[in-house]
Short mmCIF file of C-alpha atoms in Angstrom, two decimals:
data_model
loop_
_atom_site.label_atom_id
_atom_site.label_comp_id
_atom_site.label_asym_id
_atom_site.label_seq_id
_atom_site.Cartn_x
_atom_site.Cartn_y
_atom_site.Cartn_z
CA UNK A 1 19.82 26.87 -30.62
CA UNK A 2 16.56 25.08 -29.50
CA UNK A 3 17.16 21.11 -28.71
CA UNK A 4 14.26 18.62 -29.16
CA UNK A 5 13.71 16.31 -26.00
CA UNK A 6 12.09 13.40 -26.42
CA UNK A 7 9.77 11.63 -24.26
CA UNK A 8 11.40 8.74 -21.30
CA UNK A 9 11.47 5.14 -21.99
CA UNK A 10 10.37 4.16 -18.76
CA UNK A 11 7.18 6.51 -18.44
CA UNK A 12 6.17 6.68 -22.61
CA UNK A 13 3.06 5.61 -23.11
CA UNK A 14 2.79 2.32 -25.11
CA UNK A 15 -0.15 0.07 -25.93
CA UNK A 16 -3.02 -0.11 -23.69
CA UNK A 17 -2.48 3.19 -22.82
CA UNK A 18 0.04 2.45 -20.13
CA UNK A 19 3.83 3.70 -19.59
CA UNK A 20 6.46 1.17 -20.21
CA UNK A 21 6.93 0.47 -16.77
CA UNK A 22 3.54 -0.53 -16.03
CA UNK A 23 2.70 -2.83 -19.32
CA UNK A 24 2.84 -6.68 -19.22
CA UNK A 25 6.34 -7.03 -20.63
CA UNK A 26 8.63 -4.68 -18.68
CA UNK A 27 6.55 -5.15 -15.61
CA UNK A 28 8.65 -7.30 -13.54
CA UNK A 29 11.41 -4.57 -14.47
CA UNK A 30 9.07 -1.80 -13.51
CA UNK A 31 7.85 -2.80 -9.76
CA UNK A 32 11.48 -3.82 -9.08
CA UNK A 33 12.78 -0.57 -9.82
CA UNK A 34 9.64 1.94 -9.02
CA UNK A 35 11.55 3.35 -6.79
CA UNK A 36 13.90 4.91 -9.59
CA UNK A 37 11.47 5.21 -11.96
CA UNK A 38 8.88 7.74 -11.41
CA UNK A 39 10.01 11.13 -11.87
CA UNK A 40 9.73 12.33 -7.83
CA UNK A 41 10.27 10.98 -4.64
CA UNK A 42 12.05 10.99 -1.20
CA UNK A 43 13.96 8.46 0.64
CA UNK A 44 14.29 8.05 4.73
CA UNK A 45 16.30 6.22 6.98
CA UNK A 46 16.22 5.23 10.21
CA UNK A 47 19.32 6.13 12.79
CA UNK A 48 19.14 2.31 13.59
CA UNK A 49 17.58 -0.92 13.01
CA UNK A 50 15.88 -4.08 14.26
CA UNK A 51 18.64 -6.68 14.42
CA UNK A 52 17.12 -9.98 12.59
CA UNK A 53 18.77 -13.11 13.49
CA UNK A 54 18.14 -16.17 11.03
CA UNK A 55 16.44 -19.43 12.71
CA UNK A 56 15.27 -21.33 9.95
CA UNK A 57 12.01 -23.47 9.76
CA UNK A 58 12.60 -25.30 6.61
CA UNK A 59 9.21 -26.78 7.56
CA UNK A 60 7.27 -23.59 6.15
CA UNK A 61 9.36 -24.03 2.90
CA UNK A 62 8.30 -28.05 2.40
CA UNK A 63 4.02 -26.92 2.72
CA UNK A 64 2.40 -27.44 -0.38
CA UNK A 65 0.53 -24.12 -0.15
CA UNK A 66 3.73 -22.20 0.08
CA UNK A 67 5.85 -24.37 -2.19
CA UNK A 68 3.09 -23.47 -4.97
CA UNK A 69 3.54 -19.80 -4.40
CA UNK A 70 7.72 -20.12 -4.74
CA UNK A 71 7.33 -22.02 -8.02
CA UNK A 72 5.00 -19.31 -10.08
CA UNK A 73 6.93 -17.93 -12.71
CA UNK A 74 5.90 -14.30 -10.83
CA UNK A 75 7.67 -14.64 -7.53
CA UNK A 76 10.39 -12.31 -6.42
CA UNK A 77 10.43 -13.01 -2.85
CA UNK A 78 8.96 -14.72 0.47
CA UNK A 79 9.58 -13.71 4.41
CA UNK A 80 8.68 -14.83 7.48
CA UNK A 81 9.49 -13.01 10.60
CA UNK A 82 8.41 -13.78 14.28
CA UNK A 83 9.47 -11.14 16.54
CA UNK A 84 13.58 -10.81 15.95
CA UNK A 85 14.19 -13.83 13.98
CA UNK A 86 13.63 -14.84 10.22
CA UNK A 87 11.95 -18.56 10.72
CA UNK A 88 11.99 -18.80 6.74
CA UNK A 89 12.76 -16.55 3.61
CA UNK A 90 13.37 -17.29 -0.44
CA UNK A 91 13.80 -15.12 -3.08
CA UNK A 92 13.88 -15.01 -7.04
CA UNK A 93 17.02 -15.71 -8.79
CA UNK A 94 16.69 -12.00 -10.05
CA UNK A 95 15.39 -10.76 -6.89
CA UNK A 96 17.26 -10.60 -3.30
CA UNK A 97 16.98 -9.50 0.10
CA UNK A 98 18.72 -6.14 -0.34
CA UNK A 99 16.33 -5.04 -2.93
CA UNK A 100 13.36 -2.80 -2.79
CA UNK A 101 10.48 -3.73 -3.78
CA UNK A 102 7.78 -1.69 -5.04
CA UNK A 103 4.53 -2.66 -2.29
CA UNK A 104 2.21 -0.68 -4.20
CA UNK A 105 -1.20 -0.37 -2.03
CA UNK A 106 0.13 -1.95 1.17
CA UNK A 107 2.00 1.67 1.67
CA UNK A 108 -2.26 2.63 2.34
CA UNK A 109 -1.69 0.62 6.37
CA UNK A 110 0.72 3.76 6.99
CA UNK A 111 -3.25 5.76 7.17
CA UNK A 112 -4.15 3.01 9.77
CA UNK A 113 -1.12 4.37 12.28
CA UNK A 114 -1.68 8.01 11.49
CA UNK A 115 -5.51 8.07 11.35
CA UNK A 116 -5.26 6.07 14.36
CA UNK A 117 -3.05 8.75 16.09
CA UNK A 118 -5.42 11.84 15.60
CA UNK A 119 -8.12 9.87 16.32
CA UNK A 120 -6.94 9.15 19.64
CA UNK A 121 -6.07 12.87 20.06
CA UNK A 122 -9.38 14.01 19.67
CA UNK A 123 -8.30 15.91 16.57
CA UNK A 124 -10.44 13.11 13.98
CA UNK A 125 -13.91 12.40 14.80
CA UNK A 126 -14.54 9.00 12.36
CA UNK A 127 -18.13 10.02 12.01
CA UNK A 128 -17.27 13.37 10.76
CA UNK A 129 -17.67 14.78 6.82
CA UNK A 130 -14.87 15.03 5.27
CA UNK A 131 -15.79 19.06 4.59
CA UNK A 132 -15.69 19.60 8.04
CA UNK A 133 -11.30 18.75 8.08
CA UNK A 134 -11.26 19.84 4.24
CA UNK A 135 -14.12 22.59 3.03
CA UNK A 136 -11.91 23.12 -0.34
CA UNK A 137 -12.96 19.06 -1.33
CA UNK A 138 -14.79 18.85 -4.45
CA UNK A 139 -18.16 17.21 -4.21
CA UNK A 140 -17.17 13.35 -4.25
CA UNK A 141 -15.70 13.77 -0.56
CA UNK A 142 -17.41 16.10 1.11
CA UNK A 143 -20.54 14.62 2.61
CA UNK A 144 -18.66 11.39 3.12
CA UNK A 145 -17.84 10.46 6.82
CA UNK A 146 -13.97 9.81 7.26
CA UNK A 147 -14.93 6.28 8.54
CA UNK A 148 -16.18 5.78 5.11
CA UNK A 149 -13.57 6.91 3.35
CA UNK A 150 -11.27 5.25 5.76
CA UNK A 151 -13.69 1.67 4.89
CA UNK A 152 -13.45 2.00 0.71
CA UNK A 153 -17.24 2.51 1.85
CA UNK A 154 -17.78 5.56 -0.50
CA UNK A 155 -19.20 5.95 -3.92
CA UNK A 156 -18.13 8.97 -6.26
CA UNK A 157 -17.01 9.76 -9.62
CA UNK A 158 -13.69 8.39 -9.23
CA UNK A 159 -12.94 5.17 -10.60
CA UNK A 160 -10.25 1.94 -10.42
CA UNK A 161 -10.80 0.15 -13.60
CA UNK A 162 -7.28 -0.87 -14.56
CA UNK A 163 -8.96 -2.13 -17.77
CA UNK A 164 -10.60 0.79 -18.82
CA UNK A 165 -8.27 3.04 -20.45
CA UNK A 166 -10.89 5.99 -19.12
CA UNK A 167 -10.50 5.23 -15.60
CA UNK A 168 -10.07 8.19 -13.43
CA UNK A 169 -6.75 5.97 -11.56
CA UNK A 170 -4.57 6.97 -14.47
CA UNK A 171 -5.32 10.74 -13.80
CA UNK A 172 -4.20 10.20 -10.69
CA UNK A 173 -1.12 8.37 -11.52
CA UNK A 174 -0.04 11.38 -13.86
CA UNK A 175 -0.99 13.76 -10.78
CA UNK A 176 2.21 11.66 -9.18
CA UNK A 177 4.60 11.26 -12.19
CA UNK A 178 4.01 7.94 -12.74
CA UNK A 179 2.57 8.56 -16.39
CA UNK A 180 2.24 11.83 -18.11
CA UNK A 181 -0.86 13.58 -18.24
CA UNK A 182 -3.40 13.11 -20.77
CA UNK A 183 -2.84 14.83 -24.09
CA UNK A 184 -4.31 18.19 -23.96
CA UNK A 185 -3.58 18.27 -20.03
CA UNK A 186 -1.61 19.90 -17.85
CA UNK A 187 0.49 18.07 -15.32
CA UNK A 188 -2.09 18.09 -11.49
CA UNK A 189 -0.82 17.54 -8.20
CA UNK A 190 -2.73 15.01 -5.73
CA UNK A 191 -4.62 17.43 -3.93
CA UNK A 192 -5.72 19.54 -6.96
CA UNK A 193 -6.68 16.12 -8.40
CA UNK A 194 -9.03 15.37 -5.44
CA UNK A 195 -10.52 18.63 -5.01
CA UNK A 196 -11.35 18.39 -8.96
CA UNK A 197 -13.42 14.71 -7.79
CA UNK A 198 -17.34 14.65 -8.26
CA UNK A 199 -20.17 12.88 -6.80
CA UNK A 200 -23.89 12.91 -5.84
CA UNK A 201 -25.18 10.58 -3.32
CA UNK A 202 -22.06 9.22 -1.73
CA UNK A 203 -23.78 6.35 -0.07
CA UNK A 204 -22.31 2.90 -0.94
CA UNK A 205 -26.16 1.40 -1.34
CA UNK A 206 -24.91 -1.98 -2.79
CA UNK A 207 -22.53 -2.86 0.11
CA UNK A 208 -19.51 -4.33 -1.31
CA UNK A 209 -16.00 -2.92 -0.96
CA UNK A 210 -15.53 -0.09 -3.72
CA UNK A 211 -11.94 0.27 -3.89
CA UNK A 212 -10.70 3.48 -4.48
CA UNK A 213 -6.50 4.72 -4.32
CA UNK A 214 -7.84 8.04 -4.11
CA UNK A 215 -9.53 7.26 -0.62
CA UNK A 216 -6.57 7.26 1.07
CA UNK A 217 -4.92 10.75 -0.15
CA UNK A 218 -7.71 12.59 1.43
CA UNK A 219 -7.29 10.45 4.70
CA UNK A 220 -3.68 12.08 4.37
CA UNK A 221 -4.65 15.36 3.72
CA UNK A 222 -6.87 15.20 6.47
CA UNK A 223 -3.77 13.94 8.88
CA UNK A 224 -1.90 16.58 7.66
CA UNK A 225 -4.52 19.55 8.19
CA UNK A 226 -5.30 18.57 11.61
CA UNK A 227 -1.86 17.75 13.15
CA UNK A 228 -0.30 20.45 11.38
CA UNK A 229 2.75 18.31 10.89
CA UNK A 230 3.61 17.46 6.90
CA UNK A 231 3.35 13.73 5.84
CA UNK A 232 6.94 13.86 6.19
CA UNK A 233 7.79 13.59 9.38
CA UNK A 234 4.64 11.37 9.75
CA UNK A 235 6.72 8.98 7.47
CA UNK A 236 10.30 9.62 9.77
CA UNK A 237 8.10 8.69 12.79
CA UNK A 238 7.05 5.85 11.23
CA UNK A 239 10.70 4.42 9.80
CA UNK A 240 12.56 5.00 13.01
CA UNK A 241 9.66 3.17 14.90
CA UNK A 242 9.91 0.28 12.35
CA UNK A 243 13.50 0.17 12.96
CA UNK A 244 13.91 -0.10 9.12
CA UNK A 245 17.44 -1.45 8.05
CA UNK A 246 17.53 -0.11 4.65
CA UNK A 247 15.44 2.94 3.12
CA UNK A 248 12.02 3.52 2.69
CA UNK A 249 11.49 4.54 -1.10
CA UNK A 250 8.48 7.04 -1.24
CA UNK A 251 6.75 8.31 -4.67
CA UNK A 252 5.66 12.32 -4.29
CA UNK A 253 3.76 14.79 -6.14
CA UNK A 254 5.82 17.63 -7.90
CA UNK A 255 4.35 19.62 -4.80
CA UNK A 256 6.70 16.86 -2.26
CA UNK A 257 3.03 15.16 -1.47
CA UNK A 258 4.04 11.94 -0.61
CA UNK A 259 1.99 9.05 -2.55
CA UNK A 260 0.66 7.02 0.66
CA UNK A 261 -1.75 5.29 -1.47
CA UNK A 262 0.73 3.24 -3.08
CA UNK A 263 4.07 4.81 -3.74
CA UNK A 264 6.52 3.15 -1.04
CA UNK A 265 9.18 0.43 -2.12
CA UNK A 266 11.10 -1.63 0.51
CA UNK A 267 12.88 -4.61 0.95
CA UNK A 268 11.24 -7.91 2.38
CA UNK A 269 12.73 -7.83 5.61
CA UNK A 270 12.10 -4.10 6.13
CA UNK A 271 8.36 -4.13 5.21
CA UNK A 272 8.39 -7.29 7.75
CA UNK A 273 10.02 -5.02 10.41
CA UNK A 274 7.41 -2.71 9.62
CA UNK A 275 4.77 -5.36 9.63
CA UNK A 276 5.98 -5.55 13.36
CA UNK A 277 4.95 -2.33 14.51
CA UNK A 278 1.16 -3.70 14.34
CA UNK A 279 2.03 -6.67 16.22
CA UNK A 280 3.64 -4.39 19.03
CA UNK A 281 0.54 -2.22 19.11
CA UNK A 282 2.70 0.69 17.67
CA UNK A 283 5.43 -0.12 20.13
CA UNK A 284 8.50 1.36 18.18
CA UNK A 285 11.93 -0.03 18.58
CA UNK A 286 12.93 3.36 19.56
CA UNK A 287 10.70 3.33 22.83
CA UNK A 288 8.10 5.68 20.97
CA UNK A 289 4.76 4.36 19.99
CA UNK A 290 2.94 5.41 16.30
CA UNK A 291 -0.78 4.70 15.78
CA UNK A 292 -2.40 3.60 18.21
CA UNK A 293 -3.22 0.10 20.24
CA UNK A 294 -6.97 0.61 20.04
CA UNK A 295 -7.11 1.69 17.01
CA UNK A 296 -5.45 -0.85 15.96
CA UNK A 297 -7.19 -3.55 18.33
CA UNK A 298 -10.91 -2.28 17.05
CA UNK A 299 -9.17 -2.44 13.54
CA UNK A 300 -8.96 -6.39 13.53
CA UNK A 301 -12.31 -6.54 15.61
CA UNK A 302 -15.32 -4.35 13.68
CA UNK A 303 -16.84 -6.16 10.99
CA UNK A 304 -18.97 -3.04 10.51
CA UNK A 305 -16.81 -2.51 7.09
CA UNK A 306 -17.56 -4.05 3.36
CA UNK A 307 -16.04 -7.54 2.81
CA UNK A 308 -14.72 -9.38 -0.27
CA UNK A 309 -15.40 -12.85 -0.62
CA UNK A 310 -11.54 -15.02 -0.62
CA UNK A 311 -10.86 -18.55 -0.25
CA UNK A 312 -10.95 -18.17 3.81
CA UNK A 313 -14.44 -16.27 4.05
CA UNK A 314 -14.88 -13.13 4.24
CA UNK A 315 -12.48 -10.67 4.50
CA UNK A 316 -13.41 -6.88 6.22
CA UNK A 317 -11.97 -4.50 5.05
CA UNK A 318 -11.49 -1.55 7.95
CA UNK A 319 -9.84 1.65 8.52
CA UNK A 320 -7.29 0.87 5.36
CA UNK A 321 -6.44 -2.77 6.28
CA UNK A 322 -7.83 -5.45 5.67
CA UNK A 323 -8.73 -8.39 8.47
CA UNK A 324 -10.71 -11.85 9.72
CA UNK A 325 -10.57 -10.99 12.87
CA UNK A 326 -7.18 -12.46 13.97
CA UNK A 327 -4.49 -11.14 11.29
CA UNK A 328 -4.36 -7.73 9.75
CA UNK A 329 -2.71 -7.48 6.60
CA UNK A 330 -3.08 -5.53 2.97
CA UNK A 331 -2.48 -6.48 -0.77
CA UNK A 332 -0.33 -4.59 -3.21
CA UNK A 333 -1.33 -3.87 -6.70
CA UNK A 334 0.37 -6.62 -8.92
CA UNK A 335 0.79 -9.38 -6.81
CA UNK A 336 2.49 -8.34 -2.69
CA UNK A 337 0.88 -9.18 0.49
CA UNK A 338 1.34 -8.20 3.73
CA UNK A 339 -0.34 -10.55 6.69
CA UNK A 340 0.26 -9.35 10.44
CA UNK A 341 -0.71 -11.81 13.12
CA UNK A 342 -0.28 -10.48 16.56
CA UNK A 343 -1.09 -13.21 18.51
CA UNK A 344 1.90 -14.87 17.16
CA UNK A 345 4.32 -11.91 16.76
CA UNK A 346 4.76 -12.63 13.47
CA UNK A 347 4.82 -10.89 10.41
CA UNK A 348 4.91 -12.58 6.42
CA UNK A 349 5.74 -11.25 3.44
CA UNK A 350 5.21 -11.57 -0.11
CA UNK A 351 6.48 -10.16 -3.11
CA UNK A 352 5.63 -11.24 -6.87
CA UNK A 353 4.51 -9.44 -10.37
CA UNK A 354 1.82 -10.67 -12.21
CA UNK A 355 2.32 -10.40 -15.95
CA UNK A 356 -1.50 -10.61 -17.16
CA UNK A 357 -3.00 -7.43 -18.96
CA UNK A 358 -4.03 -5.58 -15.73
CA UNK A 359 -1.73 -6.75 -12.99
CA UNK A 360 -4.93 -8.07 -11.40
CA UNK A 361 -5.72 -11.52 -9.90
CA UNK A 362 -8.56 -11.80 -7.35
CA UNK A 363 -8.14 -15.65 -7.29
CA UNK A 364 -4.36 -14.93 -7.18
CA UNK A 365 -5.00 -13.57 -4.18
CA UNK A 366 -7.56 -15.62 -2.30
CA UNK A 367 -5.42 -18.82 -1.59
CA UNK A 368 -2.39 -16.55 -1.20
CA UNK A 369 -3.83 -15.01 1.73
CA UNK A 370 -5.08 -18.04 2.93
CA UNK A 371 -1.61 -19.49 2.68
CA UNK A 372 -0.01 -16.46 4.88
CA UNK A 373 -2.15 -16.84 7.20
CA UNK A 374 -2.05 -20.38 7.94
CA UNK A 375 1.97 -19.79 8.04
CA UNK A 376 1.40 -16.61 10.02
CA UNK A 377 -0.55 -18.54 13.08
CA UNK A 378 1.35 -21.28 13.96
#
């Protein structure tokens, strides 16, 4: 007897050409519970954590800026952490701080430890083609130098139009079983995906930041193929550094490719412990350092990279962070931010899910940041 299956709720495509998950109405739903939702991933814990002792400010709650940003409708949840102690931290009524959170694009800052770390051991040369670390890279990556790709400073075939039904991004997301593939097409894998990306003249003439997911998963590959160490216990190195109290939720390829452009979830108080670990200069919790300090000190310093205007000025973006010069921080695809200031030891956090048509809000964004920071440096 032959049984009919029929296709999952959560990952069915519905209108827009989107899975349920992802669509306006199950959204909030969806980036709450990413981390049980697409169809693989891994899960890591650390042996032990950062102890975080409450000392509230109720000052930071009573600003206007951040009293806006607790009222939207969106919010799921708000942290502030200065070295070992949580000076403020609110969350949703159907939100909390012992649930993960999908981050989305801040999981890219995990490149800016790694890259940072074979950089320093002469195994990355930043002004090196990509082709030189990867020769089977199809034609929108090879003649690009990894600081480029590193920058969003490339221009290829691949595109991040979460409007455009067409957009390459939603290949990619079936390469990672977020959606499923195209009708007519066979299920990829992330590295088949990239090798299968085209381009001419890779040269970003126009000089604006051109965003692209897939960016950062040859930066991984690249990590990968010159340490000779899998992603994996990259991501172990990382969590036990971080001193992460509860589990970081990681989205993979069918292959066990972990999905470092975007496919972590965490709680707020672990991706502030993480946040940490850039503050420190990569000084783990365990005594071991990830990344590394310069690296991460010419990461908040060259404005050599393409900016985007916000309500602040203008914001570099650099070796997958973004900074002004004094924080370093990175947004998250539908409404998270997280803003590092290591001046101040401090580390804020913020967690929300926009419910317009493309989970996209540049404006959103702008006096958000602006907000975190202001919090962040005092």
């Amino acid at each position: 007897m032959t049984l009919d299956s029929i296709p999952n709720p959560d990952l069915a495509i519905t209108y827009d050409d989107k899975p349920r998950w992802e669509v306006s109405d199950h959204r909030r739903h969806g980036w709450h519970n990413l981390h049980t939702t697409t169809r693989y991933g891994m899960t890591l814990r650390a042996p032990g954590f950062l102890p975080l002792r409450k000392e509230t400010d109720w000052t930071i709650g009573e600003q206007s800026g951040v009293a806006r940003f607790l009222a939207v409708p969106h919010f799921s949840a708000f942290a502030v952490v200065r070295g070992d102690r949580v000076l403020y931290e609110a969350y949703a009524p159907d939100f909390g701080p012992e649930k993960p959170h999908s981050i989305q694009s801040i999981t890219k800052t995990t490149l800016n430890l790694m890259l940072g770390r074979v950089v320093a051991e002469g195994l990355v040369d930043l002004n090196e083609t990509v082709g030189t670390y990867l020769p089977e890279i199809g034609s929108g990556y090879a003649t690009a130098t990894v600081k480029d790709v590193a920058n969003m400073n490339v221009v290829n075939d691949y595109t991040e139009d979460w409007s455009d039904p067409n957009a390459s991004v939603f290949d990619l997301d079936a390469a990672i079983g977020w959606r499923p593939p195209r009708e007519g097409q066979e299920e990829n894998t992330i590295r088949s995906f990239l090798c299968g990306v085209t381009g001419n003249d890779l040269t970003n003439h126009a000089g604006d930041l051109d965003y692209k997911s897939a960016n950062t998963e040859v930066l991984a590959w690249i990590v990968e193929r010159v340490s000779g160490r899998p992603l994996r216990d990259w991501l172990i190195e990382i969590v036990e550094a971080a001193g992460l109290e509860g589990c970081l939720h990681i989205s993979c390829d069918r292959a066990g490719v972990p999905v470092l452009a975007g496919g972590a979830s965490l709680t707020a108080r672990d991706l502030a412990r993480y946040g940490l670990l850039f503050a420190r200069g990569g000084e783990g919790v365990d005594g071991r350092r990830v990344g590394d300090a310069t690296f991460m000190a010419e990461t908040r310093s060259d404005t050599s990279g393409p900016s985007w205007p916000t309500a602040s000025g203008y914001i570099r973006y650099n070796r997958q962070m973004s900074t002004n010069g004094t924080f370093v921080g990175h947004g998250g695809w539908g409404g998270q931010y997280l803003l590092v200031n290591h001046e101040t030891d401090t580390a804020v956090v913020y967690f929300s899910v926009l419910e317009d048509r493309t989970a996209e809000d540049l404006e959103f964004f702008a006096p958000l940041v602006e907000m975190m920071a202001a919090v962040a440096a005092k």
